[in-house]
Amino acid sequence: MNDPATAMAKAPARRSSRLLILVAALVLGVAAGVGLALVMTGRFADPPATKVAVGGPFELIDHDGRPFSDRMLRGKPFLIYFGFTHCPDICPAALFEISEILNALGPDASRTTALFVSVDPERDTPAVMKDYLSNFNPNMRGLTGDPATIAAVAKDYRAYYKKIPLEGGDYTMDHSTIVYLMDKQGQFVASFDIKRAPEAAAAKLRQYF
Ligand code: NI
């Protein structure tokens, strides 16, 4: 159809759709630019973790059988991990990696602490935890307590755990495996990557001393 009247009618429609594409491209370009600027200024470099309430006060028992509270950690950044000594693989691997990071800090390891909070207080008595942790860096501390207290601390840290019955009346624990980095004031910084080289993780930890 080359009817001139139809062609005339179509022309403005084509122009406006071309304009729409141009505007869309412009909007996308601006959005990409803003996004890039946010990333470059670090606004998106770390998750907005500080706005999430993670952690809080606690009163537990350490692996020497002594009361241990979060207040004893003021002035020290610390790592905190929830697990259990009967864990077949995840916990030993995580604790080994955390231990290696503390080893990489050398004498400065005493300027931080890595807490291993048991989600299996029925079996993880202070003595059991002390024995278990004797394999790792001495700046790691095992914490246990009565089940209700452990549940409250895990809830504050948004840590998940669940008892899984096994055949023969035995059981294991399913649990989250996040390592939390807390600052000198006991405020949550971010989840801490223990999979990187121990030296790199140690350098990151030093930034919070
Ligand atoms: Ni585990």
PDB file of C-alpha atoms and ligand atoms in Angstrom:
ATOM      1  CA  MET A   1       0.000   0.000   0.000  1.00  0.00           C
ATOM      2  CA  ASN A   2       1.627   3.173  -1.156  1.00  0.00           C
ATOM      3  CA  ASP A   3      -1.328   5.343  -0.474  1.00  0.00           C
ATOM      4  CA  PRO A   4       0.271   8.683   0.494  1.00  0.00           C
ATOM      5  CA  ALA A   5      -2.318   9.299   3.178  1.00  0.00           C
ATOM      6  CA  THR A   6      -1.417   6.033   4.952  1.00  0.00           C
ATOM      7  CA  ALA A   7       2.282   6.804   4.679  1.00  0.00           C
ATOM      8  CA  MET A   8       1.696  10.233   6.224  1.00  0.00           C
ATOM      9  CA  ALA A   9      -0.221   8.686   9.096  1.00  0.00           C
ATOM     10  CA  LYS A  10       2.484   6.114   9.797  1.00  0.00           C
ATOM     11  CA  ALA A  11       5.384   8.530   9.770  1.00  0.00           C
ATOM     12  CA  PRO A  12       4.675  10.197  13.155  1.00  0.00           C
ATOM     13  CA  ALA A  13       4.181   6.772  14.732  1.00  0.00           C
ATOM     14  CA  ARG A  14       7.603   5.666  13.490  1.00  0.00           C
ATOM     15  CA  ARG A  15       9.139   8.888  14.731  1.00  0.00           C
ATOM     16  CA  SER A  16       7.658   8.519  18.201  1.00  0.00           C
ATOM     17  CA  SER A  17       8.757   4.892  18.513  1.00  0.00           C
ATOM     18  CA  ARG A  18      12.267   5.950  17.476  1.00  0.00           C
ATOM     19  CA  LEU A  19      12.110   8.648  20.151  1.00  0.00           C
ATOM     20  CA  LEU A  20      10.952   6.083  22.689  1.00  0.00           C
ATOM     21  CA  ILE A  21      13.934   3.845  21.910  1.00  0.00           C
ATOM     22  CA  LEU A  22      16.255   6.831  22.261  1.00  0.00           C
ATOM     23  CA  VAL A  23      14.746   7.781  25.631  1.00  0.00           C
ATOM     24  CA  ALA A  24      14.918   4.164  26.814  1.00  0.00           C
ATOM     25  CA  ALA A  25      18.575   3.943  25.794  1.00  0.00           C
ATOM     26  CA  LEU A  26      19.282   7.193  27.629  1.00  0.00           C
ATOM     27  CA  VAL A  27      17.536   5.984  30.795  1.00  0.00           C
ATOM     28  CA  LEU A  28      19.423   2.681  30.690  1.00  0.00           C
ATOM     29  CA  GLY A  29      22.685   4.520  30.146  1.00  0.00           C
ATOM     30  CA  VAL A  30      22.085   6.793  33.129  1.00  0.00           C
ATOM     31  CA  ALA A  31      21.052   3.812  35.289  1.00  0.00           C
ATOM     32  CA  ALA A  32      24.199   1.913  34.296  1.00  0.00           C
ATOM     33  CA  GLY A  33      26.298   4.998  35.047  1.00  0.00           C
ATOM     34  CA  VAL A  34      24.734   5.452  38.482  1.00  0.00           C
ATOM     35  CA  GLY A  35      25.192   1.738  39.205  1.00  0.00           C
ATOM     36  CA  LEU A  36      28.835   1.890  38.210  1.00  0.00           C
ATOM     37  CA  ALA A  37      29.356   5.008  40.318  1.00  0.00           C
ATOM     38  CA  LEU A  38      27.812   3.264  43.348  1.00  0.00           C
ATOM     39  CA  VAL A  39      30.041   0.245  42.893  1.00  0.00           C
ATOM     40  CA  MET A  40      33.121   2.428  42.409  1.00  0.00           C
ATOM     41  CA  THR A  41      32.382   4.522  45.500  1.00  0.00           C
ATOM     42  CA  GLY A  42      31.967   1.323  47.461  1.00  0.00           C
ATOM     43  CA  ARG A  43      28.275   1.812  48.209  1.00  0.00           C
ATOM     44  CA  PHE A  44      27.570  -1.623  46.771  1.00  0.00           C
ATOM     45  CA  ALA A  45      31.015  -3.130  47.345  1.00  0.00           C
ATOM     46  CA  ASP A  46      29.947  -4.627  50.675  1.00  0.00           C
ATOM     47  CA  PRO A  47      26.440  -5.810  51.429  1.00  0.00           C
ATOM     48  CA  PRO A  48      24.544  -3.271  53.568  1.00  0.00           C
ATOM     49  CA  ALA A  49      25.204  -5.608  56.463  1.00  0.00           C
ATOM     50  CA  THR A  50      25.381  -3.077  59.268  1.00  0.00           C
ATOM     51  CA  LYS A  51      21.688  -2.326  58.829  1.00  0.00           C
ATOM     52  CA  VAL A  52      20.770  -5.951  59.569  1.00  0.00           C
ATOM     53  CA  ALA A  53      20.488  -6.824  63.246  1.00  0.00           C
ATOM     54  CA  VAL A  54      22.860  -9.763  63.669  1.00  0.00           C
ATOM     55  CA  GLY A  55      24.346 -10.729  67.010  1.00  0.00           C
ATOM     56  CA  GLY A  56      23.723  -9.337  70.458  1.00  0.00           C
ATOM     57  CA  PRO A  57      24.555  -9.884  74.103  1.00  0.00           C
ATOM     58  CA  PHE A  58      25.133 -13.424  75.328  1.00  0.00           C
ATOM     59  CA  GLU A  59      26.152 -15.300  78.463  1.00  0.00           C
ATOM     60  CA  LEU A  60      27.625 -18.710  77.710  1.00  0.00           C
ATOM     61  CA  ILE A  61      30.151 -21.129  79.231  1.00  0.00           C
ATOM     62  CA  ASP A  62      33.603 -21.400  77.678  1.00  0.00           C
ATOM     63  CA  HIS A  63      35.619 -24.554  77.136  1.00  0.00           C
ATOM     64  CA  ASP A  64      37.308 -24.058  80.497  1.00  0.00           C
ATOM     65  CA  GLY A  65      33.881 -24.155  82.166  1.00  0.00           C
ATOM     66  CA  ARG A  66      33.933 -20.442  82.948  1.00  0.00           C
ATOM     67  CA  PRO A  67      31.164 -17.909  82.229  1.00  0.00           C
ATOM     68  CA  PHE A  68      31.845 -16.063  78.997  1.00  0.00           C
ATOM     69  CA  SER A  69      29.909 -13.028  77.811  1.00  0.00           C
ATOM     70  CA  ASP A  70      30.062 -10.806  74.745  1.00  0.00           C
ATOM     71  CA  ARG A  71      31.203  -7.956  77.001  1.00  0.00           C
ATOM     72  CA  MET A  72      34.531  -9.733  77.464  1.00  0.00           C
ATOM     73  CA  LEU A  73      35.173  -9.181  73.751  1.00  0.00           C
ATOM     74  CA  ARG A  74      34.868  -5.389  73.666  1.00  0.00           C
ATOM     75  CA  GLY A  75      37.859  -3.828  71.947  1.00  0.00           C
ATOM     76  CA  LYS A  76      38.518  -6.986  69.935  1.00  0.00           C
ATOM     77  CA  PRO A  77      37.053  -7.876  66.580  1.00  0.00           C
ATOM     78  CA  PHE A  78      36.015 -11.506  66.588  1.00  0.00           C
ATOM     79  CA  LEU A  79      34.794 -14.312  64.399  1.00  0.00           C
ATOM     80  CA  ILE A  80      31.886 -16.459  65.495  1.00  0.00           C
ATOM     81  CA  TYR A  81      30.814 -19.771  64.054  1.00  0.00           C
ATOM     82  CA  PHE A  82      28.027 -22.167  65.051  1.00  0.00           C
ATOM     83  CA  GLY A  83      28.673 -25.903  64.790  1.00  0.00           C
ATOM     84  CA  PHE A  84      29.276 -29.043  66.843  1.00  0.00           C
ATOM     85  CA  THR A  85      32.185 -31.304  67.661  1.00  0.00           C
ATOM     86  CA  HIS A  86      30.568 -34.477  66.281  1.00  0.00           C
ATOM     87  CA  CYS A  87      30.236 -32.822  62.852  1.00  0.00           C
ATOM     88  CA  PRO A  88      31.758 -35.218  60.313  1.00  0.00           C
ATOM     89  CA  ASP A  89      33.179 -32.771  57.792  1.00  0.00           C
ATOM     90  CA  ILE A  90      31.937 -29.156  57.558  1.00  0.00           C
ATOM     91  CA  CYS A  91      32.916 -28.025  61.047  1.00  0.00           C
ATOM     92  CA  PRO A  92      36.378 -29.630  61.143  1.00  0.00           C
ATOM     93  CA  ALA A  93      37.158 -28.054  57.763  1.00  0.00           C
ATOM     94  CA  ALA A  94      35.830 -24.628  58.800  1.00  0.00           C
ATOM     95  CA  LEU A  95      37.657 -24.716  62.134  1.00  0.00           C
ATOM     96  CA  PHE A  96      40.856 -25.762  60.410  1.00  0.00           C
ATOM     97  CA  GLU A  97      40.563 -22.818  58.021  1.00  0.00           C
ATOM     98  CA  ILE A  98      39.804 -20.391  60.862  1.00  0.00           C
ATOM     99  CA  SER A  99      42.766 -21.802  62.778  1.00  0.00           C
ATOM    100  CA  GLU A 100      45.028 -21.264  59.761  1.00  0.00           C
ATOM    101  CA  ILE A 101      43.888 -17.630  59.552  1.00  0.00           C
ATOM    102  CA  LEU A 102      44.774 -17.116  63.234  1.00  0.00           C
ATOM    103  CA  ASN A 103      48.116 -18.846  62.662  1.00  0.00           C
ATOM    104  CA  ALA A 104      48.761 -16.409  59.792  1.00  0.00           C
ATOM    105  CA  LEU A 105      48.269 -13.526  62.249  1.00  0.00           C
ATOM    106  CA  GLY A 106      51.146 -14.826  64.355  1.00  0.00           C
ATOM    107  CA  PRO A 107      51.388 -13.115  67.764  1.00  0.00           C
ATOM    108  CA  ASP A 108      48.593 -10.703  66.699  1.00  0.00           C
ATOM    109  CA  ALA A 109      46.130 -13.584  66.876  1.00  0.00           C
ATOM    110  CA  SER A 110      45.628 -12.608  70.526  1.00  0.00           C
ATOM    111  CA  ARG A 111      44.113  -9.328  69.285  1.00  0.00           C
ATOM    112  CA  THR A 112      41.121 -11.285  68.035  1.00  0.00           C
ATOM    113  CA  THR A 113      39.175 -14.403  69.019  1.00  0.00           C
ATOM    114  CA  ALA A 114      37.352 -17.046  67.055  1.00  0.00           C
ATOM    115  CA  LEU A 115      34.308 -18.371  68.862  1.00  0.00           C
ATOM    116  CA  PHE A 116      32.964 -21.828  68.176  1.00  0.00           C
ATOM    117  CA  VAL A 117      29.438 -21.956  69.580  1.00  0.00           C
ATOM    118  CA  SER A 118      28.038 -25.450  69.939  1.00  0.00           C
ATOM    119  CA  VAL A 119      24.569 -26.096  68.563  1.00  0.00           C
ATOM    120  CA  ASP A 120      24.768 -29.522  70.240  1.00  0.00           C
ATOM    121  CA  PRO A 121      25.071 -28.605  73.931  1.00  0.00           C
ATOM    122  CA  GLU A 122      23.777 -32.039  74.979  1.00  0.00           C
ATOM    123  CA  ARG A 123      27.043 -33.632  73.862  1.00  0.00           C
ATOM    124  CA  ASP A 124      29.329 -30.610  73.731  1.00  0.00           C
ATOM    125  CA  THR A 125      30.254 -30.122  77.346  1.00  0.00           C
ATOM    126  CA  PRO A 126      33.086 -27.691  78.098  1.00  0.00           C
ATOM    127  CA  ALA A 127      35.470 -30.652  78.495  1.00  0.00           C
ATOM    128  CA  VAL A 128      34.494 -32.121  75.120  1.00  0.00           C
ATOM    129  CA  MET A 129      34.972 -28.746  73.444  1.00  0.00           C
ATOM    130  CA  LYS A 130      38.312 -28.145  75.150  1.00  0.00           C
ATOM    131  CA  ASP A 131      39.594 -31.482  73.969  1.00  0.00           C
ATOM    132  CA  TYR A 132      38.327 -30.864  70.440  1.00  0.00           C
ATOM    133  CA  LEU A 133      39.796 -27.365  70.207  1.00  0.00           C
ATOM    134  CA  SER A 134      43.202 -28.498  71.442  1.00  0.00           C
ATOM    135  CA  ASN A 135      43.832 -29.385  67.780  1.00  0.00           C
ATOM    136  CA  PHE A 136      43.512 -25.759  66.709  1.00  0.00           C
ATOM    137  CA  ASN A 137      44.942 -22.292  67.291  1.00  0.00           C
ATOM    138  CA  PRO A 138      44.746 -21.409  71.031  1.00  0.00           C
ATOM    139  CA  ASN A 139      42.893 -18.173  70.281  1.00  0.00           C
ATOM    140  CA  MET A 140      39.811 -20.176  69.436  1.00  0.00           C
ATOM    141  CA  ARG A 141      37.271 -20.527  72.181  1.00  0.00           C
ATOM    142  CA  GLY A 142      34.528 -23.090  72.452  1.00  0.00           C
ATOM    143  CA  LEU A 143      31.250 -21.902  73.914  1.00  0.00           C
ATOM    144  CA  THR A 144      28.354 -23.966  75.134  1.00  0.00           C
ATOM    145  CA  GLY A 145      25.395 -23.508  77.438  1.00  0.00           C
ATOM    146  CA  ASP A 146      21.953 -24.810  78.200  1.00  0.00           C
ATOM    147  CA  PRO A 147      19.828 -25.535  75.114  1.00  0.00           C
ATOM    148  CA  ALA A 148      17.523 -22.539  75.624  1.00  0.00           C
ATOM    149  CA  THR A 149      20.455 -20.121  75.853  1.00  0.00           C
ATOM    150  CA  ILE A 150      22.109 -21.623  72.773  1.00  0.00           C
ATOM    151  CA  ALA A 151      18.805 -21.294  70.905  1.00  0.00           C
ATOM    152  CA  ALA A 152      18.523 -17.625  71.867  1.00  0.00           C
ATOM    153  CA  VAL A 153      22.105 -16.835  70.791  1.00  0.00           C
ATOM    154  CA  ALA A 154      21.649 -18.667  67.484  1.00  0.00           C
ATOM    155  CA  LYS A 155      18.433 -16.738  66.891  1.00  0.00           C
ATOM    156  CA  ASP A 156      20.206 -13.420  67.527  1.00  0.00           C
ATOM    157  CA  TYR A 157      22.836 -14.406  64.963  1.00  0.00           C
ATOM    158  CA  ARG A 158      20.227 -15.763  62.579  1.00  0.00           C
ATOM    159  CA  ALA A 159      22.054 -19.068  62.662  1.00  0.00           C
ATOM    160  CA  TYR A 160      20.028 -22.130  61.788  1.00  0.00           C
ATOM    161  CA  TYR A 161      20.372 -25.614  63.297  1.00  0.00           C
ATOM    162  CA  LYS A 162      18.242 -28.686  63.582  1.00  0.00           C
ATOM    163  CA  LYS A 163      18.619 -32.097  65.168  1.00  0.00           C
ATOM    164  CA  ILE A 164      18.471 -34.922  62.614  1.00  0.00           C
ATOM    165  CA  PRO A 165      17.796 -38.401  64.056  1.00  0.00           C
ATOM    166  CA  LEU A 166      19.964 -41.219  62.705  1.00  0.00           C
ATOM    167  CA  GLU A 167      19.383 -44.953  62.721  1.00  0.00           C
ATOM    168  CA  GLY A 168      20.119 -46.631  66.027  1.00  0.00           C
ATOM    169  CA  GLY A 169      18.983 -43.685  68.163  1.00  0.00           C
ATOM    170  CA  ASP A 170      21.998 -41.531  67.309  1.00  0.00           C
ATOM    171  CA  TYR A 171      21.611 -38.062  65.829  1.00  0.00           C
ATOM    172  CA  THR A 172      23.467 -35.427  63.893  1.00  0.00           C
ATOM    173  CA  MET A 173      22.935 -31.691  63.536  1.00  0.00           C
ATOM    174  CA  ASP A 174      22.080 -29.783  60.408  1.00  0.00           C
ATOM    175  CA  HIS A 175      23.330 -26.225  60.723  1.00  0.00           C
ATOM    176  CA  SER A 176      24.231 -23.038  58.888  1.00  0.00           C
ATOM    177  CA  THR A 177      27.939 -22.568  58.263  1.00  0.00           C
ATOM    178  CA  ILE A 178      28.361 -18.803  58.194  1.00  0.00           C
ATOM    179  CA  VAL A 179      31.414 -17.287  59.877  1.00  0.00           C
ATOM    180  CA  TYR A 180      30.391 -13.886  61.206  1.00  0.00           C
ATOM    181  CA  LEU A 181      32.868 -11.032  61.533  1.00  0.00           C
ATOM    182  CA  MET A 182      32.015  -8.767  64.474  1.00  0.00           C
ATOM    183  CA  ASP A 183      33.849  -5.497  65.121  1.00  0.00           C
ATOM    184  CA  LYS A 184      35.422  -4.132  68.327  1.00  0.00           C
ATOM    185  CA  GLN A 185      32.035  -2.917  69.521  1.00  0.00           C
ATOM    186  CA  GLY A 186      30.468  -6.301  68.941  1.00  0.00           C
ATOM    187  CA  GLN A 187      28.594  -5.071  65.875  1.00  0.00           C
ATOM    188  CA  PHE A 188      28.138  -7.319  62.885  1.00  0.00           C
ATOM    189  CA  VAL A 189      30.385  -6.347  59.951  1.00  0.00           C
ATOM    190  CA  ALA A 190      29.784  -9.068  57.364  1.00  0.00           C
ATOM    191  CA  SER A 191      30.021 -12.778  56.847  1.00  0.00           C
ATOM    192  CA  PHE A 192      33.711 -13.665  56.718  1.00  0.00           C
ATOM    193  CA  ASP A 193      35.186 -15.582  53.797  1.00  0.00           C
ATOM    194  CA  ILE A 194      37.457 -18.301  55.202  1.00  0.00           C
ATOM    195  CA  LYS A 195      37.990 -19.975  51.822  1.00  0.00           C
ATOM    196  CA  ARG A 196      40.588 -17.442  50.664  1.00  0.00           C
ATOM    197  CA  ALA A 197      44.298 -17.766  51.410  1.00  0.00           C
ATOM    198  CA  PRO A 198      44.879 -17.534  55.207  1.00  0.00           C
ATOM    199  CA  GLU A 199      47.221 -14.535  54.723  1.00  0.00           C
ATOM    200  CA  ALA A 200      44.558 -12.650  52.753  1.00  0.00           C
ATOM    201  CA  ALA A 201      41.889 -13.432  55.347  1.00  0.00           C
ATOM    202  CA  ALA A 202      44.293 -12.424  58.135  1.00  0.00           C
ATOM    203  CA  ALA A 203      44.970  -9.101  56.380  1.00  0.00           C
ATOM    204  CA  LYS A 204      41.232  -8.477  56.165  1.00  0.00           C
ATOM    205  CA  LEU A 205      40.829  -9.240  59.863  1.00  0.00           C
ATOM    206  CA  ARG A 206      43.676  -6.846  60.741  1.00  0.00           C
ATOM    207  CA  GLN A 207      41.654  -3.977  59.253  1.00  0.00           C
ATOM    208  CA  TYR A 208      39.293  -4.307  62.219  1.00  0.00           C
ATOM    209  CA  PHE A 209      41.945  -4.339  64.975  1.00  0.00           C
TER     210      PHE A 209
HETATM  211 NI    NI B   1      29.228 -28.905  61.130  1.00  0.00          NI
END
